[in-house]
Coordinates of C-alpha atoms in Angstrom, one line a residue:
M1 CA -52.3 8.1 -36.9
L2 CA -49.2 8.9 -38.9
G3 CA -50.0 12.5 -39.6
E4 CA -48.9 13.7 -43.0
Y5 CA -46.1 11.1 -43.3
P6 CA -46.8 8.9 -46.4
I7 CA -45.7 5.3 -46.0
E8 CA -44.9 4.1 -49.4
G9 CA -44.1 0.9 -51.3
R10 CA -45.7 -2.1 -52.9
R11 CA -43.2 -4.7 -51.7
A12 CA -42.4 -5.6 -48.1
A13 CA -38.8 -4.3 -48.5
D14 CA -40.0 -1.0 -49.9
I15 CA -42.6 -0.5 -47.1
A16 CA -40.0 -1.4 -44.5
A17 CA -37.4 1.0 -46.0
S18 CA -40.0 3.8 -46.1
I19 CA -40.8 3.4 -42.4
E20 CA -37.1 3.1 -41.5
R21 CA -36.3 6.3 -43.3
A22 CA -39.0 8.1 -41.4
V23 CA -37.6 6.8 -38.1
G24 CA -34.1 7.7 -39.0
S25 CA -35.1 11.3 -40.0
G26 CA -37.1 11.7 -36.8
T27 CA -40.4 12.0 -38.6
L28 CA -41.6 8.9 -36.7
Q29 CA -40.6 9.3 -33.1
P30 CA -39.9 6.6 -30.5
G31 CA -43.2 5.3 -29.2
H32 CA -45.1 6.2 -32.3
L33 CA -47.9 3.7 -33.0
L34 CA -47.9 2.3 -36.6
P35 CA -51.1 1.6 -38.5
P36 CA -52.7 -1.8 -38.1
I37 CA -51.6 -4.2 -40.7
R38 CA -55.0 -4.3 -42.6
E39 CA -55.4 -0.6 -42.4
L40 CA -52.0 0.1 -44.0
A41 CA -52.5 -2.7 -46.5
A42 CA -55.8 -1.1 -47.7
R43 CA -54.2 2.3 -47.9
L44 CA -51.3 0.9 -50.0
E45 CA -53.5 -1.5 -51.9
V46 CA -51.4 -4.5 -51.1
N47 CA -51.9 -7.8 -49.5
P48 CA -51.9 -7.7 -45.7
N49 CA -49.3 -10.4 -45.7
T50 CA -47.0 -7.9 -47.5
V51 CA -47.4 -5.3 -44.7
A52 CA -47.0 -8.1 -42.1
A53 CA -43.7 -9.1 -43.7
A54 CA -42.5 -5.5 -43.7
Y55 CA -43.3 -5.1 -40.0
R56 CA -41.5 -8.4 -39.3
V57 CA -38.4 -7.1 -41.1
L58 CA -38.5 -3.9 -39.0
R59 CA -39.0 -5.9 -35.8
D60 CA -36.0 -8.1 -36.6
R61 CA -33.9 -5.1 -37.4
G62 CA -34.8 -3.5 -34.0
V63 CA -36.7 -0.6 -35.4
I64 CA -40.1 -1.4 -34.1
E65 CA -41.6 -3.6 -31.4
T66 CA -44.9 -5.6 -31.7
A67 CA -47.3 -6.3 -28.9
G68 CA -50.1 -8.4 -30.4
R69 CA -53.4 -6.6 -30.3
R70 CA -51.8 -3.5 -28.8
G71 CA -50.1 -2.9 -32.2
S72 CA -46.7 -2.1 -33.4
R73 CA -44.7 0.9 -32.2
V74 CA -41.3 2.5 -33.0
R75 CA -38.9 1.2 -30.3
P76 CA -37.8 3.7 -27.6
A77 CA -34.2 3.4 -29.0
P78 CA -34.7 2.2 -32.5
A79 CA -31.7 0.6 -34.3
T80 CA -31.3 3.4 -36.8
T81 CA -29.7 6.8 -36.9
G82 CA -30.7 9.8 -34.8
H83 CA -31.9 8.3 -31.5
H84 CA -29.5 8.0 -28.6
L85 CA -30.2 8.0 -24.8
R86 CA -28.6 11.2 -23.5
V87 CA -29.3 13.8 -20.9
E88 CA -29.2 17.5 -22.0
V89 CA -27.3 19.3 -19.3
P90 CA -27.9 23.1 -19.2
E91 CA -25.1 25.5 -18.5
G92 CA -24.4 25.9 -14.8
V93 CA -25.9 22.5 -13.9
R94 CA -23.7 19.7 -12.4
D95 CA -23.7 16.6 -14.6
V96 CA -23.9 13.4 -12.6
S97 CA -25.7 11.5 -15.4
S98 CA -23.0 10.5 -17.9
G99 CA -21.8 7.1 -16.7
N100 CA -18.3 8.1 -17.6
P101 CA -15.1 7.5 -15.6
D102 CA -13.3 10.5 -14.1
P103 CA -10.9 11.8 -16.7
A104 CA -8.5 12.8 -13.9
L105 CA -8.3 9.1 -12.9
L106 CA -7.4 7.9 -16.4
P107 CA -3.8 7.2 -17.4
P108 CA -2.0 9.3 -20.1
L109 CA -2.2 7.5 -23.4
A110 CA 0.6 9.2 -25.4
P111 CA 3.6 7.3 -23.9
A112 CA 1.8 3.9 -24.3
F113 CA 0.9 4.6 -27.9
A114 CA 4.4 6.0 -28.7
A115 CA 6.0 2.8 -27.4
A116 CA 3.6 0.6 -29.3
A117 CA 4.1 2.7 -32.5
A118 CA 7.9 2.4 -32.2
R119 CA 7.5 -1.4 -32.2
Q120 CA 5.2 -1.3 -35.2
D121 CA 7.8 0.8 -37.1
D122 CA 10.4 -1.9 -36.5
A123 CA 8.1 -4.7 -37.6
P124 CA 4.9 -3.5 -39.3
V125 CA 1.8 -5.6 -38.8
L126 CA 0.7 -7.0 -42.2
Y127 CA -2.2 -9.1 -43.4
G128 CA -2.0 -12.7 -42.1
H129 CA -0.4 -11.6 -38.8
A130 CA -1.7 -13.3 -35.6
A131 CA -4.9 -11.6 -34.5
V132 CA -4.0 -11.4 -30.8
D133 CA -0.7 -9.9 -29.5
E134 CA 1.3 -12.6 -27.8
E135 CA 2.1 -10.6 -24.7
L136 CA -1.5 -9.3 -24.3
E137 CA -2.7 -12.9 -24.5
R138 CA -0.2 -14.1 -21.9
R139 CA -1.0 -11.3 -19.5
A140 CA -4.8 -11.5 -20.0
R141 CA -4.8 -15.3 -19.6
A142 CA -2.8 -15.1 -16.3
A143 CA -5.3 -12.5 -14.9
L144 CA -8.3 -14.7 -16.0
D145 CA -6.6 -17.7 -14.4
A146 CA -6.2 -15.8 -11.1
D147 CA -9.8 -14.9 -11.1
G148 CA -11.0 -18.5 -11.6
V149 CA -12.2 -18.1 -15.3
P150 CA -11.7 -21.5 -16.9
A151 CA -8.6 -21.9 -19.2
S152 CA -10.1 -21.5 -22.7
P153 CA -9.2 -19.9 -26.1
L154 CA -9.0 -16.1 -26.2
A155 CA -10.0 -13.4 -28.7
V156 CA -9.8 -9.6 -28.7
V157 CA -12.9 -7.6 -29.6
S158 CA -13.8 -3.9 -29.8
G159 CA -15.3 -3.5 -26.4
S160 CA -17.8 -5.3 -24.2
L161 CA -20.8 -4.7 -26.3
D162 CA -19.0 -5.8 -29.5
G163 CA -18.1 -9.0 -27.8
I164 CA -21.7 -9.6 -26.5
E165 CA -23.1 -8.9 -29.9
R166 CA -20.7 -11.3 -31.6
V167 CA -21.4 -14.1 -29.1
L168 CA -25.2 -13.7 -29.4
A169 CA -25.0 -13.7 -33.2
A170 CA -22.8 -16.8 -33.1
H171 CA -25.4 -18.9 -31.4
L172 CA -28.9 -17.4 -31.7
K173 CA -31.4 -16.8 -34.4
P174 CA -34.1 -14.1 -34.7
G175 CA -37.0 -14.9 -32.4
D176 CA -34.9 -16.5 -29.7
T177 CA -35.2 -15.1 -26.1
V178 CA -32.4 -13.7 -24.0
A179 CA -32.7 -13.3 -20.3
V180 CA -31.3 -9.8 -19.3
E181 CA -30.9 -7.9 -16.0
D182 CA -33.7 -5.5 -15.2
P183 CA -32.7 -2.8 -14.5
G184 CA -29.8 -3.3 -16.8
W185 CA -27.3 -1.7 -19.2
G186 CA -29.4 0.3 -21.7
R187 CA -27.2 -0.5 -24.6
T188 CA -27.8 -4.2 -24.0
L189 CA -31.5 -3.7 -23.7
D190 CA -31.4 -2.0 -27.1
L191 CA -28.9 -4.4 -28.8
V192 CA -30.9 -7.6 -28.1
P193 CA -34.0 -6.5 -30.0
A194 CA -31.9 -5.0 -32.7
L195 CA -30.6 -8.5 -33.4
G196 CA -34.2 -9.7 -33.7
L197 CA -34.1 -11.4 -30.3
R198 CA -36.6 -11.2 -27.5
L199 CA -36.0 -9.9 -24.0
A200 CA -36.9 -11.8 -20.8
P201 CA -36.3 -9.4 -17.8
V202 CA -34.6 -10.8 -14.7
R203 CA -34.8 -8.7 -11.5
V204 CA -31.6 -7.7 -9.8
D205 CA -30.6 -6.9 -6.2
D206 CA -27.3 -5.9 -4.8
D207 CA -25.8 -9.4 -5.2
G208 CA -26.8 -9.8 -8.8
P209 CA -29.7 -11.5 -10.8
L210 CA -32.3 -13.2 -8.6
P211 CA -32.0 -17.0 -9.0
D212 CA -35.7 -17.6 -9.1
D213 CA -36.2 -15.1 -11.9
V214 CA -33.3 -16.7 -13.8
A215 CA -34.8 -20.1 -13.4
R216 CA -38.3 -18.9 -14.5
A217 CA -36.8 -17.3 -17.6
L218 CA -34.8 -20.4 -18.6
D219 CA -37.8 -22.7 -17.8
A220 CA -39.9 -20.5 -20.1
G221 CA -37.5 -21.1 -23.0
A222 CA -34.8 -18.3 -22.8
R223 CA -31.8 -19.6 -24.8
A224 CA -29.3 -17.2 -23.3
L225 CA -28.5 -15.3 -20.1
I226 CA -26.4 -12.1 -19.9
V227 CA -24.9 -11.3 -16.5
T228 CA -22.8 -8.4 -15.3
D229 CA -20.3 -9.7 -12.7
R230 CA -19.4 -6.3 -11.1
A231 CA -20.2 -2.6 -11.4
Q232 CA -23.6 -3.5 -12.9
N233 CA -25.0 -0.5 -14.8
P234 CA -27.2 1.2 -13.4
T235 CA -27.5 -0.4 -10.0
G236 CA -23.9 -1.1 -9.0
A237 CA -24.7 -4.8 -8.2
A238 CA -21.9 -7.3 -7.9
L239 CA -22.2 -11.1 -7.9
S240 CA -21.5 -12.3 -4.4
A241 CA -20.0 -15.8 -3.7
P242 CA -23.3 -17.2 -2.4
R243 CA -25.3 -15.8 -5.3
A244 CA -22.8 -17.2 -7.8
R245 CA -23.1 -20.6 -6.2
T246 CA -26.9 -20.5 -6.4
L247 CA -26.8 -19.3 -10.1
R248 CA -24.4 -22.1 -11.0
T249 CA -26.9 -24.6 -9.6
V250 CA -29.7 -23.0 -11.7
L251 CA -27.5 -23.1 -14.8
R252 CA -26.6 -26.8 -14.2
D253 CA -30.3 -27.6 -14.7
H254 CA -30.1 -25.7 -18.0
P255 CA -26.8 -26.8 -19.6
D256 CA -27.7 -25.7 -23.1
T257 CA -28.1 -22.0 -22.0
L258 CA -25.7 -19.6 -23.7
L259 CA -24.1 -17.8 -20.8
V260 CA -22.5 -14.3 -21.4
E261 CA -20.6 -12.6 -18.6
D262 CA -19.7 -8.9 -18.8
D263 CA -16.8 -7.8 -16.5
H264 CA -16.5 -4.2 -17.8
G265 CA -15.8 -3.1 -14.2
H266 CA -12.4 -4.8 -14.1
G267 CA -9.8 -2.4 -12.8
I268 CA -12.2 0.0 -11.2
V269 CA -13.8 -2.4 -8.6
G270 CA -12.1 -3.6 -5.4
L271 CA -14.6 -6.5 -5.0
P272 CA -13.4 -10.0 -6.0
L273 CA -14.8 -11.7 -9.1
H274 CA -17.1 -14.7 -8.7
P275 CA -17.5 -16.0 -12.3
L276 CA -20.1 -18.3 -13.6
A277 CA -18.1 -19.3 -16.6
G278 CA -18.1 -23.0 -17.4
A279 CA -21.5 -23.7 -15.8
T280 CA -23.0 -24.4 -19.2
R281 CA -21.8 -26.0 -22.4
H282 CA -21.5 -22.6 -24.3
W283 CA -20.3 -19.6 -22.5
A284 CA -18.3 -16.4 -23.0
F285 CA -16.6 -14.0 -20.6
V286 CA -15.8 -10.5 -21.8
R287 CA -13.4 -8.1 -20.0
S288 CA -13.1 -4.5 -21.2
A289 CA -10.3 -2.0 -20.7
A290 CA -12.6 1.0 -21.2
K291 CA -13.6 2.0 -17.7
A292 CA -10.1 1.8 -16.1
Y293 CA -8.0 3.0 -19.1
G294 CA -10.4 5.1 -21.2
P295 CA -13.6 4.7 -23.1
D296 CA -11.9 5.4 -26.5
L297 CA -9.8 2.2 -26.0
R298 CA -12.3 0.0 -27.8
L299 CA -10.7 -3.2 -26.6
A300 CA -12.0 -6.1 -24.6
V301 CA -10.6 -9.6 -24.1
L302 CA -13.1 -12.4 -24.7
T303 CA -12.7 -16.0 -23.7
G304 CA -15.2 -18.9 -23.8
D305 CA -15.8 -22.5 -24.7
E306 CA -13.9 -23.6 -27.9
T307 CA -17.0 -23.5 -30.1
T308 CA -18.0 -20.0 -29.1
T309 CA -14.6 -18.5 -29.3
D310 CA -13.9 -20.2 -32.6
R311 CA -17.2 -18.8 -34.1
V312 CA -16.4 -15.3 -32.8
R313 CA -12.9 -15.4 -34.3
G314 CA -14.0 -16.9 -37.5
R315 CA -16.7 -14.3 -38.1
Q316 CA -14.3 -11.6 -37.1
R317 CA -11.8 -12.7 -39.8
L318 CA -14.5 -12.3 -42.4
G319 CA -15.2 -8.7 -41.3
P320 CA -12.7 -6.4 -39.6
G321 CA -10.1 -9.2 -39.5
W322 CA -8.6 -8.2 -36.1
V323 CA -8.5 -5.5 -33.5
S324 CA -5.5 -3.2 -34.2
L325 CA -2.3 -4.7 -32.8
L326 CA -1.1 -1.1 -32.2
L327 CA -4.0 -0.7 -29.8
Q328 CA -3.4 -4.1 -28.2
R329 CA 0.2 -3.3 -27.6
A330 CA -0.6 0.1 -26.2
V331 CA -3.0 -1.5 -23.7
V332 CA -0.2 -3.9 -22.6
R333 CA 2.0 -0.8 -22.0
L334 CA -0.7 0.7 -19.9
W335 CA -0.9 -2.4 -17.8
D336 CA 2.9 -2.1 -17.3
D337 CA 2.7 1.6 -16.2
D338 CA 4.1 1.7 -12.7
G339 CA 2.8 5.3 -12.3
F340 CA -0.9 4.2 -12.7
D341 CA -2.3 2.2 -9.8
V342 CA -5.7 0.7 -10.6
R343 CA -6.2 -0.3 -7.0
A344 CA -6.0 3.4 -6.0
V345 CA -8.5 4.3 -8.8
A346 CA -10.9 1.6 -7.5
A347 CA -10.5 2.9 -4.0
A348 CA -11.3 6.5 -5.1
Y349 CA -14.5 5.4 -6.8
D350 CA -15.5 3.3 -3.8
R351 CA -15.1 6.3 -1.4
R352 CA -17.1 8.6 -3.7
R353 CA -19.9 6.0 -4.1
R354 CA -20.0 5.3 -0.3
A355 CA -20.1 9.0 0.5
L356 CA -23.2 9.4 -1.5
T357 CA -25.0 6.2 -0.4
D358 CA -24.2 7.0 3.2
A359 CA -25.4 10.5 2.9
L360 CA -28.7 9.3 1.2
A361 CA -29.2 6.7 4.0
E362 CA -28.8 9.4 6.6
R363 CA -31.7 11.3 4.9
G364 CA -33.9 8.2 4.7
V365 CA -33.4 7.7 1.0
T366 CA -33.0 4.1 -0.3
A367 CA -30.1 3.8 -2.7
H368 CA -28.1 1.0 -4.3
G369 CA -24.4 1.1 -5.3
R370 CA -22.3 -1.9 -4.2
S371 CA -19.7 -1.3 -6.8
G372 CA -18.7 0.7 -9.9
L373 CA -19.4 4.3 -11.0
N374 CA -23.2 4.6 -10.4
V375 CA -25.8 4.8 -7.7
W376 CA -29.4 3.7 -8.4
V377 CA -32.1 5.5 -6.4
P378 CA -35.7 4.1 -6.7
V379 CA -38.2 7.0 -7.1
P380 CA -42.0 7.2 -7.3
D381 CA -41.9 9.4 -10.5
E382 CA -38.8 9.6 -12.7
T383 CA -40.0 12.7 -14.6
A384 CA -40.7 14.7 -11.5
A385 CA -37.5 13.6 -9.7
V386 CA -35.3 14.5 -12.7
A387 CA -37.0 17.8 -13.2
R388 CA -36.7 18.8 -9.5
L389 CA -33.1 17.8 -9.4
L390 CA -32.4 19.8 -12.6
H391 CA -34.0 22.8 -11.0
A392 CA -31.8 22.3 -7.9
G393 CA -28.7 22.2 -10.2
W394 CA -28.1 18.5 -10.7
A395 CA -28.5 16.5 -13.9
V396 CA -29.2 12.8 -13.3
A397 CA -30.2 10.1 -15.7
P398 CA -33.8 8.9 -15.8
G399 CA -34.1 5.2 -15.2
A400 CA -36.5 4.5 -18.1
G401 CA -33.6 3.7 -20.5
Y402 CA -32.3 1.0 -18.1
R403 CA -35.4 -0.9 -17.2
L404 CA -38.1 -3.1 -18.7
G405 CA -40.6 -4.0 -16.0
A406 CA -38.7 -2.7 -12.9
P407 CA -40.1 0.2 -10.9
P408 CA -38.9 3.7 -11.7
G409 CA -35.5 5.0 -10.6
I410 CA -32.7 7.5 -11.4
R411 CA -29.1 6.8 -12.0
I412 CA -26.4 9.0 -10.4
T413 CA -22.8 8.8 -11.7
V414 CA -20.4 9.4 -8.8
S415 CA -17.1 9.2 -10.7
T416 CA -16.5 13.0 -10.6
L417 CA -18.4 13.7 -7.4
P418 CA -16.0 14.8 -4.6
E419 CA -16.8 13.3 -1.3
H420 CA -17.5 16.7 0.3
E421 CA -20.2 17.4 -2.2
A422 CA -22.1 14.2 -1.5
P423 CA -24.2 15.8 1.3
A424 CA -25.4 18.6 -0.9
L425 CA -26.5 16.2 -3.6
A426 CA -28.1 13.9 -1.0
D427 CA -30.1 16.9 0.3
A428 CA -31.3 17.7 -3.3
V429 CA -32.3 14.1 -3.9
A430 CA -34.2 13.9 -0.6
S431 CA -36.0 17.2 -1.3
A432 CA -36.9 16.0 -4.9
L433 CA -38.4 12.8 -3.5
A434 CA -40.4 14.3 -0.6
P435 CA -43.0 13.4 0.4
G436 CA -43.1 10.1 -1.7
P437 CA -41.9 6.9 0.0
A438 CA -38.7 5.2 -1.2
R439 CA -39.2 2.1 -3.4
T440 CA -37.0 -0.9 -4.0
Y441 CA -36.0 -2.0 -7.5
V442 CA -36.5 -5.7 -6.7

């Protein structure tokens, strides 16, 4: 079952470390079935409880997943080195798989950092300085107020996923269940099990998570819910006002749910925000600067109820301490840049996305992309669709990394797709899917 790889160890910690080394080196590949507990125990001449404890450690660390009598396998994206979801793009093939913003629509960073650095030179930031820049806090709070996010304490974290991880860790314990969008952001689907938490998939349509699915997940014991407000990855869903009202009603029946909202699409989406924040006792709202101003700006503003924000800031003080004030002040400078119009950027992405979805619709291909950088196309067979499109000169992302129980699909990133090229890509997609019928992801 494991070929020539020798799992070693007499203690649970040693057995777990042996397996994790094999996963990290690539000797044990994602999806590899591990030996049954009693079989491995007999091979190592240890008590089965020792092997069970080792597997439990690996499961809690996000390296393996267990499925009762179906056994334990290495996770598709194990929380160890060497495994990342990426698409290999051959030379001469157009890359519409990356999920990145268009570099041409990002602002220049040098002037903002030069101005921030000059301020640091005049008054260097030292230990004990306030963790949040005063101007950034004022500006971020004003924007959140305008969008209807409740007035609450504020923290700065290193991007959306860092904020989500800190909030989950602040409230949950291994074994707790988190309701997540399906299809949903692949990194979130990997992060939750890596924290030792369980996933409860919630289906998504163009207006966001389906309320009945959310209610079922919470009724079944899910302790947390993660929602993407706009530019949902990979489907482009955005919470509509009616959907937000319905979800608030569902959440009022589950007031102890930890609600986490991700607004990573802020600045690249023209649609209004319809937040759920405040619908439960404990909640967090995370807004990232990465999509509008650059992925290397690892900065997001986080607000939430007092307990949640206090726990995030307290744990942050014990680790990194704070997010660089130089970075915070550079972001404020970017917000002040009169030469950079985020509304024009959002409009450009909207035009590119609509050009592709309209072209696909004209060819009878179902596609979803209400907001953001991506379009989701349901397909009968991901492997075949990806291979055919690659042969036609287009690299798209297979949907497997973004879904749990949802039907197959492919993700197409439109950020660098000129509108005049949309028909050619739509022709290639239609050809790749023929003669299979279109399928919905709900």
